[in-house]
Structure formats: C-alpha cells, structure tokens
Amino acid sequence: MLHKTLCEIFGTPPSTTRQNLSQGMKILLQTLRELPSAAVVWPTDMVTLQKYADLIHGRQRSLRPLGYNAIGFMDGLNLSIQNDYKDSLMQNANWNGWLQQSMCSSLLVWSQEGKIIMCRLNGPGSWHDNHMAENVHAALVSLPESYCLVTDTAFKAAKEFKSKTLKPLTSDALNNVNDERFAAQQMILHSLVLSIRHETAC
C-alpha cells in the first residue's frame, strides 16, 4: 500500500505516517524476536517430523501407502511494491516480466497447522521461485528417507532432491509415459497432490 493511501485513510501528513510505520515495524520485530511461538524453526527431530506428517496424512490416508511422508508445503509469494524510478538497477531487479509489475519475491515453507518452518524473504521480484528455494534444498538433505515437501511444478529440484519434493505432474510428463501401469500410479499420486494443495489453499 502506498504511503499516500495511508495518509488519505488515517488523515495524517506524510512525515507522521512514515514515522509511525518505522516505529511500528521496530516494535513488531522486537516483539516477534521475544516470542518463542513466533520463531521459524526447521524440524529436525523425528517426533516433530512425524507430527507434521500425521497432520497431512490424516486428510489424505492414501498418500502414506505410496511411500511418502509429507511434512509441509512450499510455495512462492510475490508482493507488489512501490517502484523506485530513481534507481534503474533496483527497478530492473524487482521487475517481474511474467506479472508485468514491480514485485518482491518471498518463499514460504509451512506445516499443515499453518506454522512457518522455513522462509526466504524480500528477494528481487525478477527471481524465480526455484531460485528462491536454494536454501531450502540444503535443508531437504537432512530429512530422513520418505519425508518430503509438497510443492508445485515451478520447483525444479536437482536429482538428489527429487525424492524430497512431491508435486503434480505436468501434462507433458503424463503423455510421455509409455507404461500404462506406471502411468496409472502416477495419475493417482498426481490427483492426491492436487487435492492436498487445494485443501491448503482453501
């Protein structure tokens, strides 16, 4: 939201609005740092991992027999930002060609209960979700076998991380499968992933 819009809503001059925003963000940051429940913590112990997996598989019981223990979800978030016309380099970095506007890119990883367990914030708007997820790839290595994250097709993980991400298949991938039995299994998994992601978005 633009500063001038806030000024119009609250009837305050620009200097007062800017000062209150700056002070408010400092207070918010200090408060969040003192709240243990607000900490962003990647799960490392089996008790927490199993808890997160049980929350998801409680909704989709057919997923675990297929050999997957999904502990959470990963997706990108693009937020519109005010364009800085004086800094051409910054303007170029934040310009998102797909969305055709200046954006700020972030990446969130969260559990079924809505708790953020990893994030990467305030990246250039020109960065793709897959580039923003590079730090998550390192964390995925620490997950035990069969544990993974549910993502969308935007994330193209390296070979060593493919078993750690569960995502729907593209139509091209399904059409290129020659083995009918294998294709049927992949379609079942594809439908389950779409269902899980739809429930999370609702």
mmCIF file with all atom_site columns, C-alpha atoms in Angstrom:
data_model
loop_
_atom_site.group_PDB
_atom_site.id
_atom_site.type_symbol
_atom_site.label_atom_id
_atom_site.label_alt_id
_atom_site.label_comp_id
_atom_site.label_asym_id
_atom_site.label_entity_id
_atom_site.label_seq_id
_atom_site.pdbx_PDB_ins_code
_atom_site.Cartn_x
_atom_site.Cartn_y
_atom_site.Cartn_z
_atom_site.occupancy
_atom_site.B_iso_or_equiv
_atom_site.pdbx_formal_charge
_atom_site.auth_seq_id
_atom_site.auth_comp_id
_atom_site.auth_asym_id
_atom_site.auth_atom_id
_atom_site.pdbx_PDB_model_num
ATOM 1   C CA . MET A 1 1   ? 0.000  0.000   0.000   1.00 0.00 ? 1   MET A CA 1
ATOM 2   C CA . LEU A 1 2   ? 1.330  3.438   -0.921  1.00 0.00 ? 2   LEU A CA 1
ATOM 3   C CA . HIS A 1 3   ? 2.151  5.969   1.796   1.00 0.00 ? 3   HIS A CA 1
ATOM 4   C CA . LYS A 1 4   ? -0.228 8.487   0.264   1.00 0.00 ? 4   LYS A CA 1
ATOM 5   C CA . THR A 1 5   ? -3.057 5.938   0.528   1.00 0.00 ? 5   THR A CA 1
ATOM 6   C CA . LEU A 1 6   ? -2.385 5.500   4.254   1.00 0.00 ? 6   LEU A CA 1
ATOM 7   C CA . CYS A 1 7   ? -2.318 9.279   4.639   1.00 0.00 ? 7   CYS A CA 1
ATOM 8   C CA . GLU A 1 8   ? -5.739 9.518   2.994   1.00 0.00 ? 8   GLU A CA 1
ATOM 9   C CA . ILE A 1 9   ? -7.204 6.718   5.136   1.00 0.00 ? 9   ILE A CA 1
ATOM 10  C CA . PHE A 1 10  ? -5.946 7.983   8.501   1.00 0.00 ? 10  PHE A CA 1
ATOM 11  C CA . GLY A 1 11  ? -5.841 11.690  7.694   1.00 0.00 ? 11  GLY A CA 1
ATOM 12  C CA . THR A 1 12  ? -2.193 12.096  8.659   1.00 0.00 ? 12  THR A CA 1
ATOM 13  C CA . PRO A 1 13  ? 0.621  14.022  6.928   1.00 0.00 ? 13  PRO A CA 1
ATOM 14  C CA . PRO A 1 14  ? 3.351  12.019  5.119   1.00 0.00 ? 14  PRO A CA 1
ATOM 15  C CA . SER A 1 15  ? 6.005  12.719  7.779   1.00 0.00 ? 15  SER A CA 1
ATOM 16  C CA . THR A 1 16  ? 3.792  11.390  10.596  1.00 0.00 ? 16  THR A CA 1
ATOM 17  C CA . THR A 1 17  ? 2.758  8.340   8.587   1.00 0.00 ? 17  THR A CA 1
ATOM 18  C CA . ARG A 1 18  ? 6.357  7.480   7.736   1.00 0.00 ? 18  ARG A CA 1
ATOM 19  C CA . GLN A 1 19  ? 7.470  7.917   11.352  1.00 0.00 ? 19  GLN A CA 1
ATOM 20  C CA . ASN A 1 20  ? 4.648  5.750   12.732  1.00 0.00 ? 20  ASN A CA 1
ATOM 21  C CA . LEU A 1 21  ? 5.330  2.998   10.174  1.00 0.00 ? 21  LEU A CA 1
ATOM 22  C CA . SER A 1 22  ? 9.024  2.937   11.022  1.00 0.00 ? 22  SER A CA 1
ATOM 23  C CA . GLN A 1 23  ? 8.369  2.859   14.769  1.00 0.00 ? 23  GLN A CA 1
ATOM 24  C CA . GLY A 1 24  ? 5.648  0.242   14.410  1.00 0.00 ? 24  GLY A CA 1
ATOM 25  C CA . MET A 1 25  ? 7.866  -2.110  12.402  1.00 0.00 ? 25  MET A CA 1
ATOM 26  C CA . LYS A 1 26  ? 10.642 -1.837  15.003  1.00 0.00 ? 26  LYS A CA 1
ATOM 27  C CA . ILE A 1 27  ? 8.213  -2.696  17.808  1.00 0.00 ? 27  ILE A CA 1
ATOM 28  C CA . LEU A 1 28  ? 6.783  -5.603  15.812  1.00 0.00 ? 28  LEU A CA 1
ATOM 29  C CA . LEU A 1 29  ? 10.244 -7.004  15.076  1.00 0.00 ? 29  LEU A CA 1
ATOM 30  C CA . GLN A 1 30  ? 11.295 -6.748  18.738  1.00 0.00 ? 30  GLN A CA 1
ATOM 31  C CA . THR A 1 31  ? 8.077  -8.438  19.889  1.00 0.00 ? 31  THR A CA 1
ATOM 32  C CA . LEU A 1 32  ? 8.408  -11.319 17.422  1.00 0.00 ? 32  LEU A CA 1
ATOM 33  C CA . ARG A 1 33  ? 12.016 -11.923 18.462  1.00 0.00 ? 33  ARG A CA 1
ATOM 34  C CA . GLU A 1 34  ? 10.884 -12.353 22.078  1.00 0.00 ? 34  GLU A CA 1
ATOM 35  C CA . LEU A 1 35  ? 8.069  -14.802 21.266  1.00 0.00 ? 35  LEU A CA 1
ATOM 36  C CA . PRO A 1 36  ? 9.216  -18.456 21.084  1.00 0.00 ? 36  PRO A CA 1
ATOM 37  C CA . SER A 1 37  ? 5.991  -19.381 19.281  1.00 0.00 ? 37  SER A CA 1
ATOM 38  C CA . ALA A 1 38  ? 6.856  -16.893 16.503  1.00 0.00 ? 38  ALA A CA 1
ATOM 39  C CA . ALA A 1 39  ? 10.245 -18.469 15.765  1.00 0.00 ? 39  ALA A CA 1
ATOM 40  C CA . VAL A 1 40  ? 10.800 -20.006 12.324  1.00 0.00 ? 40  VAL A CA 1
ATOM 41  C CA . VAL A 1 41  ? 12.320 -23.417 13.098  1.00 0.00 ? 41  VAL A CA 1
ATOM 42  C CA . TRP A 1 42  ? 13.082 -26.247 10.674  1.00 0.00 ? 42  TRP A CA 1
ATOM 43  C CA . PRO A 1 43  ? 12.070 -29.597 12.244  1.00 0.00 ? 43  PRO A CA 1
ATOM 44  C CA . THR A 1 44  ? 14.996 -31.922 12.967  1.00 0.00 ? 44  THR A CA 1
ATOM 45  C CA . ASP A 1 45  ? 13.652 -34.443 15.485  1.00 0.00 ? 45  ASP A CA 1
ATOM 46  C CA . MET A 1 46  ? 11.525 -37.428 14.483  1.00 0.00 ? 46  MET A CA 1
ATOM 47  C CA . VAL A 1 47  ? 8.726  -36.540 16.910  1.00 0.00 ? 47  VAL A CA 1
ATOM 48  C CA . THR A 1 48  ? 8.081  -33.196 15.201  1.00 0.00 ? 48  THR A CA 1
ATOM 49  C CA . LEU A 1 49  ? 8.504  -34.646 11.712  1.00 0.00 ? 49  LEU A CA 1
ATOM 50  C CA . GLN A 1 50  ? 6.014  -37.415 12.465  1.00 0.00 ? 50  GLN A CA 1
ATOM 51  C CA . LYS A 1 51  ? 3.592  -34.909 13.974  1.00 0.00 ? 51  LYS A CA 1
ATOM 52  C CA . TYR A 1 52  ? 3.634  -32.774 10.824  1.00 0.00 ? 52  TYR A CA 1
ATOM 53  C CA . ALA A 1 53  ? 3.317  -35.845 8.590   1.00 0.00 ? 53  ALA A CA 1
ATOM 54  C CA . ASP A 1 54  ? 0.360  -37.187 10.598  1.00 0.00 ? 54  ASP A CA 1
ATOM 55  C CA . LEU A 1 55  ? -1.484 -33.880 10.189  1.00 0.00 ? 55  LEU A CA 1
ATOM 56  C CA . ILE A 1 56  ? -1.312 -34.170 6.389   1.00 0.00 ? 56  ILE A CA 1
ATOM 57  C CA . HIS A 1 57  ? -1.940 -37.902 6.188   1.00 0.00 ? 57  HIS A CA 1
ATOM 58  C CA . GLY A 1 58  ? -4.934 -37.509 8.459   1.00 0.00 ? 58  GLY A CA 1
ATOM 59  C CA . ARG A 1 59  ? -6.579 -35.814 5.470   1.00 0.00 ? 59  ARG A CA 1
ATOM 60  C CA . GLN A 1 60  ? -5.033 -37.971 2.748   1.00 0.00 ? 60  GLN A CA 1
ATOM 61  C CA . ARG A 1 61  ? -4.620 -41.512 4.080   1.00 0.00 ? 61  ARG A CA 1
ATOM 62  C CA . SER A 1 62  ? -3.794 -42.868 0.621   1.00 0.00 ? 62  SER A CA 1
ATOM 63  C CA . LEU A 1 63  ? -0.508 -40.958 0.492   1.00 0.00 ? 63  LEU A CA 1
ATOM 64  C CA . ARG A 1 64  ? 1.479  -42.908 3.091   1.00 0.00 ? 64  ARG A CA 1
ATOM 65  C CA . PRO A 1 65  ? 0.974  -46.363 1.497   1.00 0.00 ? 65  PRO A CA 1
ATOM 66  C CA . LEU A 1 66  ? 2.627  -44.909 -1.623  1.00 0.00 ? 66  LEU A CA 1
ATOM 67  C CA . GLY A 1 67  ? 5.809  -44.353 0.381   1.00 0.00 ? 67  GLY A CA 1
ATOM 68  C CA . TYR A 1 68  ? 5.583  -40.602 1.101   1.00 0.00 ? 68  TYR A CA 1
ATOM 69  C CA . ASN A 1 69  ? 5.595  -38.754 4.427   1.00 0.00 ? 69  ASN A CA 1
ATOM 70  C CA . ALA A 1 70  ? 4.839  -35.141 3.553   1.00 0.00 ? 70  ALA A CA 1
ATOM 71  C CA . ILE A 1 71  ? 5.624  -32.762 6.414   1.00 0.00 ? 71  ILE A CA 1
ATOM 72  C CA . GLY A 1 72  ? 4.591  -29.456 4.841   1.00 0.00 ? 72  GLY A CA 1
ATOM 73  C CA . PHE A 1 73  ? 4.192  -27.255 1.819   1.00 0.00 ? 73  PHE A CA 1
ATOM 74  C CA . MET A 1 74  ? 6.427  -24.898 -0.134  1.00 0.00 ? 74  MET A CA 1
ATOM 75  C CA . ASP A 1 75  ? 5.339  -22.060 -2.402  1.00 0.00 ? 75  ASP A CA 1
ATOM 76  C CA . GLY A 1 76  ? 6.470  -18.667 -3.605  1.00 0.00 ? 76  GLY A CA 1
ATOM 77  C CA . LEU A 1 77  ? 4.819  -15.371 -2.730  1.00 0.00 ? 77  LEU A CA 1
ATOM 78  C CA . ASN A 1 78  ? 5.044  -12.260 -4.909  1.00 0.00 ? 78  ASN A CA 1
ATOM 79  C CA . LEU A 1 79  ? 4.002  -8.934  -3.400  1.00 0.00 ? 79  LEU A CA 1
ATOM 80  C CA . SER A 1 80  ? 3.600  -5.678  -5.305  1.00 0.00 ? 80  SER A CA 1
ATOM 81  C CA . ILE A 1 81  ? 5.973  -2.920  -4.221  1.00 0.00 ? 81  ILE A CA 1
ATOM 82  C CA . GLN A 1 82  ? 6.292  0.760   -4.955  1.00 0.00 ? 82  GLN A CA 1
ATOM 83  C CA . ASN A 1 83  ? 8.591  1.330   -7.910  1.00 0.00 ? 83  ASN A CA 1
ATOM 84  C CA . ASP A 1 84  ? 11.769 3.335   -7.403  1.00 0.00 ? 84  ASP A CA 1
ATOM 85  C CA . TYR A 1 85  ? 12.111 5.333   -10.613 1.00 0.00 ? 85  TYR A CA 1
ATOM 86  C CA . LYS A 1 86  ? 15.372 6.950   -9.450  1.00 0.00 ? 86  LYS A CA 1
ATOM 87  C CA . ASP A 1 87  ? 17.278 3.636   -9.232  1.00 0.00 ? 87  ASP A CA 1
ATOM 88  C CA . SER A 1 88  ? 17.215 1.884   -12.600 1.00 0.00 ? 88  SER A CA 1
ATOM 89  C CA . LEU A 1 89  ? 19.197 -1.132  -11.323 1.00 0.00 ? 89  LEU A CA 1
ATOM 90  C CA . MET A 1 90  ? 16.780 -1.728  -8.456  1.00 0.00 ? 90  MET A CA 1
ATOM 91  C CA . GLN A 1 91  ? 13.821 -1.183  -10.755 1.00 0.00 ? 91  GLN A CA 1
ATOM 92  C CA . ASN A 1 92  ? 15.171 -3.769  -13.180 1.00 0.00 ? 92  ASN A CA 1
ATOM 93  C CA . ALA A 1 93  ? 15.874 -6.294  -10.410 1.00 0.00 ? 93  ALA A CA 1
ATOM 94  C CA . ASN A 1 94  ? 12.353 -6.024  -8.989  1.00 0.00 ? 94  ASN A CA 1
ATOM 95  C CA . TRP A 1 95  ? 10.546 -6.095  -12.333 1.00 0.00 ? 95  TRP A CA 1
ATOM 96  C CA . ASN A 1 96  ? 8.640  -9.354  -12.787 1.00 0.00 ? 96  ASN A CA 1
ATOM 97  C CA . GLY A 1 97  ? 8.201  -9.936  -16.515 1.00 0.00 ? 97  GLY A CA 1
ATOM 98  C CA . TRP A 1 98  ? 5.553  -12.625 -16.017 1.00 0.00 ? 98  TRP A CA 1
ATOM 99  C CA . LEU A 1 99  ? 3.344  -10.487 -13.760 1.00 0.00 ? 99  LEU A CA 1
ATOM 100 C CA . GLN A 1 100 ? 4.286  -7.252  -15.568 1.00 0.00 ? 100 GLN A CA 1
ATOM 101 C CA . GLN A 1 101 ? 4.900  -5.184  -12.428 1.00 0.00 ? 101 GLN A CA 1
ATOM 102 C CA . SER A 1 102 ? 7.471  -4.484  -9.730  1.00 0.00 ? 102 SER A CA 1
ATOM 103 C CA . MET A 1 103 ? 7.388  -7.246  -7.136  1.00 0.00 ? 103 MET A CA 1
ATOM 104 C CA . CYS A 1 104 ? 9.137  -8.512  -4.030  1.00 0.00 ? 104 CYS A CA 1
ATOM 105 C CA . SER A 1 105 ? 9.737  -12.291 -4.080  1.00 0.00 ? 105 SER A CA 1
ATOM 106 C CA . SER A 1 106 ? 9.494  -14.468 -0.987  1.00 0.00 ? 106 SER A CA 1
ATOM 107 C CA . LEU A 1 107 ? 9.391  -18.185 -0.334  1.00 0.00 ? 107 LEU A CA 1
ATOM 108 C CA . LEU A 1 108 ? 7.440  -19.860 2.465   1.00 0.00 ? 108 LEU A CA 1
ATOM 109 C CA . VAL A 1 109 ? 7.518  -23.408 3.832   1.00 0.00 ? 109 VAL A CA 1
ATOM 110 C CA . TRP A 1 110 ? 4.730  -24.228 6.270   1.00 0.00 ? 110 TRP A CA 1
ATOM 111 C CA . SER A 1 111 ? 3.172  -27.185 8.061   1.00 0.00 ? 111 SER A CA 1
ATOM 112 C CA . GLN A 1 112 ? -0.451 -28.343 7.883   1.00 0.00 ? 112 GLN A CA 1
ATOM 113 C CA . GLU A 1 113 ? -1.223 -26.385 11.068  1.00 0.00 ? 113 GLU A CA 1
ATOM 114 C CA . GLY A 1 114 ? -0.080 -23.166 9.370   1.00 0.00 ? 114 GLY A CA 1
ATOM 115 C CA . LYS A 1 115 ? 3.247  -22.775 11.190  1.00 0.00 ? 115 LYS A CA 1
ATOM 116 C CA . ILE A 1 116 ? 6.038  -21.370 9.019   1.00 0.00 ? 116 ILE A CA 1
ATOM 117 C CA . ILE A 1 117 ? 9.046  -23.684 9.353   1.00 0.00 ? 117 ILE A CA 1
ATOM 118 C CA . MET A 1 118 ? 11.360 -22.002 6.827   1.00 0.00 ? 118 MET A CA 1
ATOM 119 C CA . CYS A 1 119 ? 11.301 -18.888 4.684   1.00 0.00 ? 119 CYS A CA 1
ATOM 120 C CA . ARG A 1 120 ? 13.316 -16.612 2.466   1.00 0.00 ? 120 ARG A CA 1
ATOM 121 C CA . LEU A 1 121 ? 12.049 -13.060 2.314   1.00 0.00 ? 121 LEU A CA 1
ATOM 122 C CA . ASN A 1 122 ? 12.396 -9.865  0.282   1.00 0.00 ? 122 ASN A CA 1
ATOM 123 C CA . GLY A 1 123 ? 14.180 -11.239 -2.760  1.00 0.00 ? 123 GLY A CA 1
ATOM 124 C CA . PRO A 1 124 ? 14.203 -9.387  -6.086  1.00 0.00 ? 124 PRO A CA 1
ATOM 125 C CA . GLY A 1 125 ? 10.928 -9.669  -7.959  1.00 0.00 ? 125 GLY A CA 1
ATOM 126 C CA . SER A 1 126 ? 12.747 -10.993 -11.028 1.00 0.00 ? 126 SER A CA 1
ATOM 127 C CA . TRP A 1 127 ? 13.843 -14.142 -9.182  1.00 0.00 ? 127 TRP A CA 1
ATOM 128 C CA . HIS A 1 128 ? 12.011 -17.379 -9.926  1.00 0.00 ? 128 HIS A CA 1
ATOM 129 C CA . ASP A 1 129 ? 10.574 -19.484 -7.089  1.00 0.00 ? 129 ASP A CA 1
ATOM 130 C CA . ASN A 1 130 ? 13.108 -22.206 -7.820  1.00 0.00 ? 130 ASN A CA 1
ATOM 131 C CA . HIS A 1 131 ? 15.988 -19.747 -7.297  1.00 0.00 ? 131 HIS A CA 1
ATOM 132 C CA . MET A 1 132 ? 14.461 -18.550 -4.027  1.00 0.00 ? 132 MET A CA 1
ATOM 133 C CA . ALA A 1 133 ? 14.320 -22.170 -2.806  1.00 0.00 ? 133 ALA A CA 1
ATOM 134 C CA . GLU A 1 134 ? 18.067 -22.793 -2.942  1.00 0.00 ? 134 GLU A CA 1
ATOM 135 C CA . ASN A 1 135 ? 18.465 -22.556 0.835   1.00 0.00 ? 135 ASN A CA 1
ATOM 136 C CA . VAL A 1 136 ? 15.559 -24.996 1.297   1.00 0.00 ? 136 VAL A CA 1
ATOM 137 C CA . HIS A 1 137 ? 17.319 -27.580 -0.868  1.00 0.00 ? 137 HIS A CA 1
ATOM 138 C CA . ALA A 1 138 ? 20.135 -27.714 1.673   1.00 0.00 ? 138 ALA A CA 1
ATOM 139 C CA . ALA A 1 139 ? 17.636 -28.357 4.477   1.00 0.00 ? 139 ALA A CA 1
ATOM 140 C CA . LEU A 1 140 ? 15.879 -31.075 2.490   1.00 0.00 ? 140 LEU A CA 1
ATOM 141 C CA . VAL A 1 141 ? 19.061 -33.164 2.608   1.00 0.00 ? 141 VAL A CA 1
ATOM 142 C CA . SER A 1 142 ? 18.632 -33.505 6.372   1.00 0.00 ? 142 SER A CA 1
ATOM 143 C CA . LEU A 1 143 ? 15.189 -35.107 6.049   1.00 0.00 ? 143 LEU A CA 1
ATOM 144 C CA . PRO A 1 144 ? 15.016 -38.877 6.653   1.00 0.00 ? 144 PRO A CA 1
ATOM 145 C CA . GLU A 1 145 ? 14.056 -41.166 3.802   1.00 0.00 ? 145 GLU A CA 1
ATOM 146 C CA . SER A 1 146 ? 10.434 -40.839 2.559   1.00 0.00 ? 146 SER A CA 1
ATOM 147 C CA . TYR A 1 147 ? 9.947  -37.416 4.212   1.00 0.00 ? 147 TYR A CA 1
ATOM 148 C CA . CYS A 1 148 ? 9.269  -34.586 1.754   1.00 0.00 ? 148 CYS A CA 1
ATOM 149 C CA . LEU A 1 149 ? 7.541  -31.291 0.998   1.00 0.00 ? 149 LEU A CA 1
ATOM 150 C CA . VAL A 1 150 ? 4.506  -30.777 -1.241  1.00 0.00 ? 150 VAL A CA 1
ATOM 151 C CA . THR A 1 151 ? 5.257  -28.187 -3.933  1.00 0.00 ? 151 THR A CA 1
ATOM 152 C CA . ASP A 1 152 ? 4.028  -27.107 -7.351  1.00 0.00 ? 152 ASP A CA 1
ATOM 153 C CA . THR A 1 153 ? 5.619  -27.677 -10.745 1.00 0.00 ? 153 THR A CA 1
ATOM 154 C CA . ALA A 1 154 ? 7.580  -24.393 -10.552 1.00 0.00 ? 154 ALA A CA 1
ATOM 155 C CA . PHE A 1 155 ? 10.216 -26.071 -8.393  1.00 0.00 ? 155 PHE A CA 1
ATOM 156 C CA . LYS A 1 156 ? 12.744 -27.972 -10.488 1.00 0.00 ? 156 LYS A CA 1
ATOM 157 C CA . ALA A 1 157 ? 14.877 -29.717 -7.892  1.00 0.00 ? 157 ALA A CA 1
ATOM 158 C CA . ALA A 1 158 ? 18.196 -31.354 -8.676  1.00 0.00 ? 158 ALA A CA 1
ATOM 159 C CA . LYS A 1 159 ? 18.308 -35.144 -8.899  1.00 0.00 ? 159 LYS A CA 1
ATOM 160 C CA . GLU A 1 160 ? 19.388 -35.565 -5.277  1.00 0.00 ? 160 GLU A CA 1
ATOM 161 C CA . PHE A 1 161 ? 16.337 -33.585 -4.093  1.00 0.00 ? 161 PHE A CA 1
ATOM 162 C CA . LYS A 1 162 ? 13.658 -35.079 -6.344  1.00 0.00 ? 162 LYS A CA 1
ATOM 163 C CA . SER A 1 163 ? 12.622 -37.645 -3.722  1.00 0.00 ? 163 SER A CA 1
ATOM 164 C CA . LYS A 1 164 ? 12.243 -34.795 -1.208  1.00 0.00 ? 164 LYS A CA 1
ATOM 165 C CA . THR A 1 165 ? 9.618  -32.868 -3.169  1.00 0.00 ? 165 THR A CA 1
ATOM 166 C CA . LEU A 1 166 ? 6.160  -34.124 -4.046  1.00 0.00 ? 166 LEU A CA 1
ATOM 167 C CA . LYS A 1 167 ? 4.496  -32.209 -6.853  1.00 0.00 ? 167 LYS A CA 1
ATOM 168 C CA . PRO A 1 168 ? 1.812  -32.727 -9.508  1.00 0.00 ? 168 PRO A CA 1
ATOM 169 C CA . LEU A 1 169 ? 2.927  -33.903 -12.911 1.00 0.00 ? 169 LEU A CA 1
ATOM 170 C CA . THR A 1 170 ? 2.689  -31.744 -15.985 1.00 0.00 ? 170 THR A CA 1
ATOM 171 C CA . SER A 1 171 ? 0.509  -32.889 -18.857 1.00 0.00 ? 171 SER A CA 1
ATOM 172 C CA . ASP A 1 172 ? 3.635  -33.419 -20.973 1.00 0.00 ? 172 ASP A CA 1
ATOM 173 C CA . ALA A 1 173 ? 5.125  -35.743 -18.359 1.00 0.00 ? 173 ALA A CA 1
ATOM 174 C CA . LEU A 1 174 ? 1.971  -37.850 -18.220 1.00 0.00 ? 174 LEU A CA 1
ATOM 175 C CA . ASN A 1 175 ? 1.719  -38.072 -22.010 1.00 0.00 ? 175 ASN A CA 1
ATOM 176 C CA . ASN A 1 176 ? 5.311  -39.260 -22.313 1.00 0.00 ? 176 ASN A CA 1
ATOM 177 C CA . VAL A 1 177 ? 4.793  -42.280 -20.037 1.00 0.00 ? 177 VAL A CA 1
ATOM 178 C CA . ASN A 1 178 ? 4.579  -45.459 -22.133 1.00 0.00 ? 178 ASN A CA 1
ATOM 179 C CA . ASP A 1 179 ? 3.980  -47.939 -19.309 1.00 0.00 ? 179 ASP A CA 1
ATOM 180 C CA . GLU A 1 180 ? 0.213  -47.865 -18.640 1.00 0.00 ? 180 GLU A CA 1
ATOM 181 C CA . ARG A 1 181 ? 0.554  -49.344 -15.162 1.00 0.00 ? 181 ARG A CA 1
ATOM 182 C CA . PHE A 1 182 ? 3.186  -46.787 -14.186 1.00 0.00 ? 182 PHE A CA 1
ATOM 183 C CA . ALA A 1 183 ? 1.064  -44.001 -15.699 1.00 0.00 ? 183 ALA A CA 1
ATOM 184 C CA . ALA A 1 184 ? -1.934 -45.096 -13.615 1.00 0.00 ? 184 ALA A CA 1
ATOM 185 C CA . GLN A 1 185 ? 0.140  -44.981 -10.416 1.00 0.00 ? 185 GLN A CA 1
ATOM 186 C CA . GLN A 1 186 ? 1.459  -41.550 -11.293 1.00 0.00 ? 186 GLN A CA 1
ATOM 187 C CA . MET A 1 187 ? -2.060 -40.308 -12.004 1.00 0.00 ? 187 MET A CA 1
ATOM 188 C CA . ILE A 1 188 ? -3.199 -41.473 -8.557  1.00 0.00 ? 188 ILE A CA 1
ATOM 189 C CA . LEU A 1 189 ? -0.281 -39.629 -6.953  1.00 0.00 ? 189 LEU A CA 1
ATOM 190 C CA . HIS A 1 190 ? -0.937 -36.602 -9.164  1.00 0.00 ? 190 HIS A CA 1
ATOM 191 C CA . SER A 1 191 ? -4.575 -36.448 -8.002  1.00 0.00 ? 191 SER A CA 1
ATOM 192 C CA . LEU A 1 192 ? -3.587 -36.791 -4.345  1.00 0.00 ? 192 LEU A CA 1
ATOM 193 C CA . VAL A 1 193 ? -1.063 -33.951 -4.565  1.00 0.00 ? 193 VAL A CA 1
ATOM 194 C CA . LEU A 1 194 ? -3.584 -31.680 -6.281  1.00 0.00 ? 194 LEU A CA 1
ATOM 195 C CA . SER A 1 195 ? -6.143 -32.496 -3.588  1.00 0.00 ? 195 SER A CA 1
ATOM 196 C CA . ILE A 1 196 ? -3.691 -31.730 -0.775  1.00 0.00 ? 196 ILE A CA 1
ATOM 197 C CA . ARG A 1 197 ? -2.648 -28.429 -2.325  1.00 0.00 ? 197 ARG A CA 1
ATOM 198 C CA . HIS A 1 198 ? -6.271 -27.443 -2.936  1.00 0.00 ? 198 HIS A CA 1
ATOM 199 C CA . GLU A 1 199 ? -7.160 -28.075 0.715   1.00 0.00 ? 199 GLU A CA 1
ATOM 200 C CA . THR A 1 200 ? -4.218 -25.943 1.822   1.00 0.00 ? 200 THR A CA 1
ATOM 201 C CA . ALA A 1 201 ? -5.222 -23.051 -0.438  1.00 0.00 ? 201 ALA A CA 1
ATOM 202 C CA . CYS A 1 202 ? -8.799 -23.056 0.858   1.00 0.00 ? 202 CYS A CA 1
#
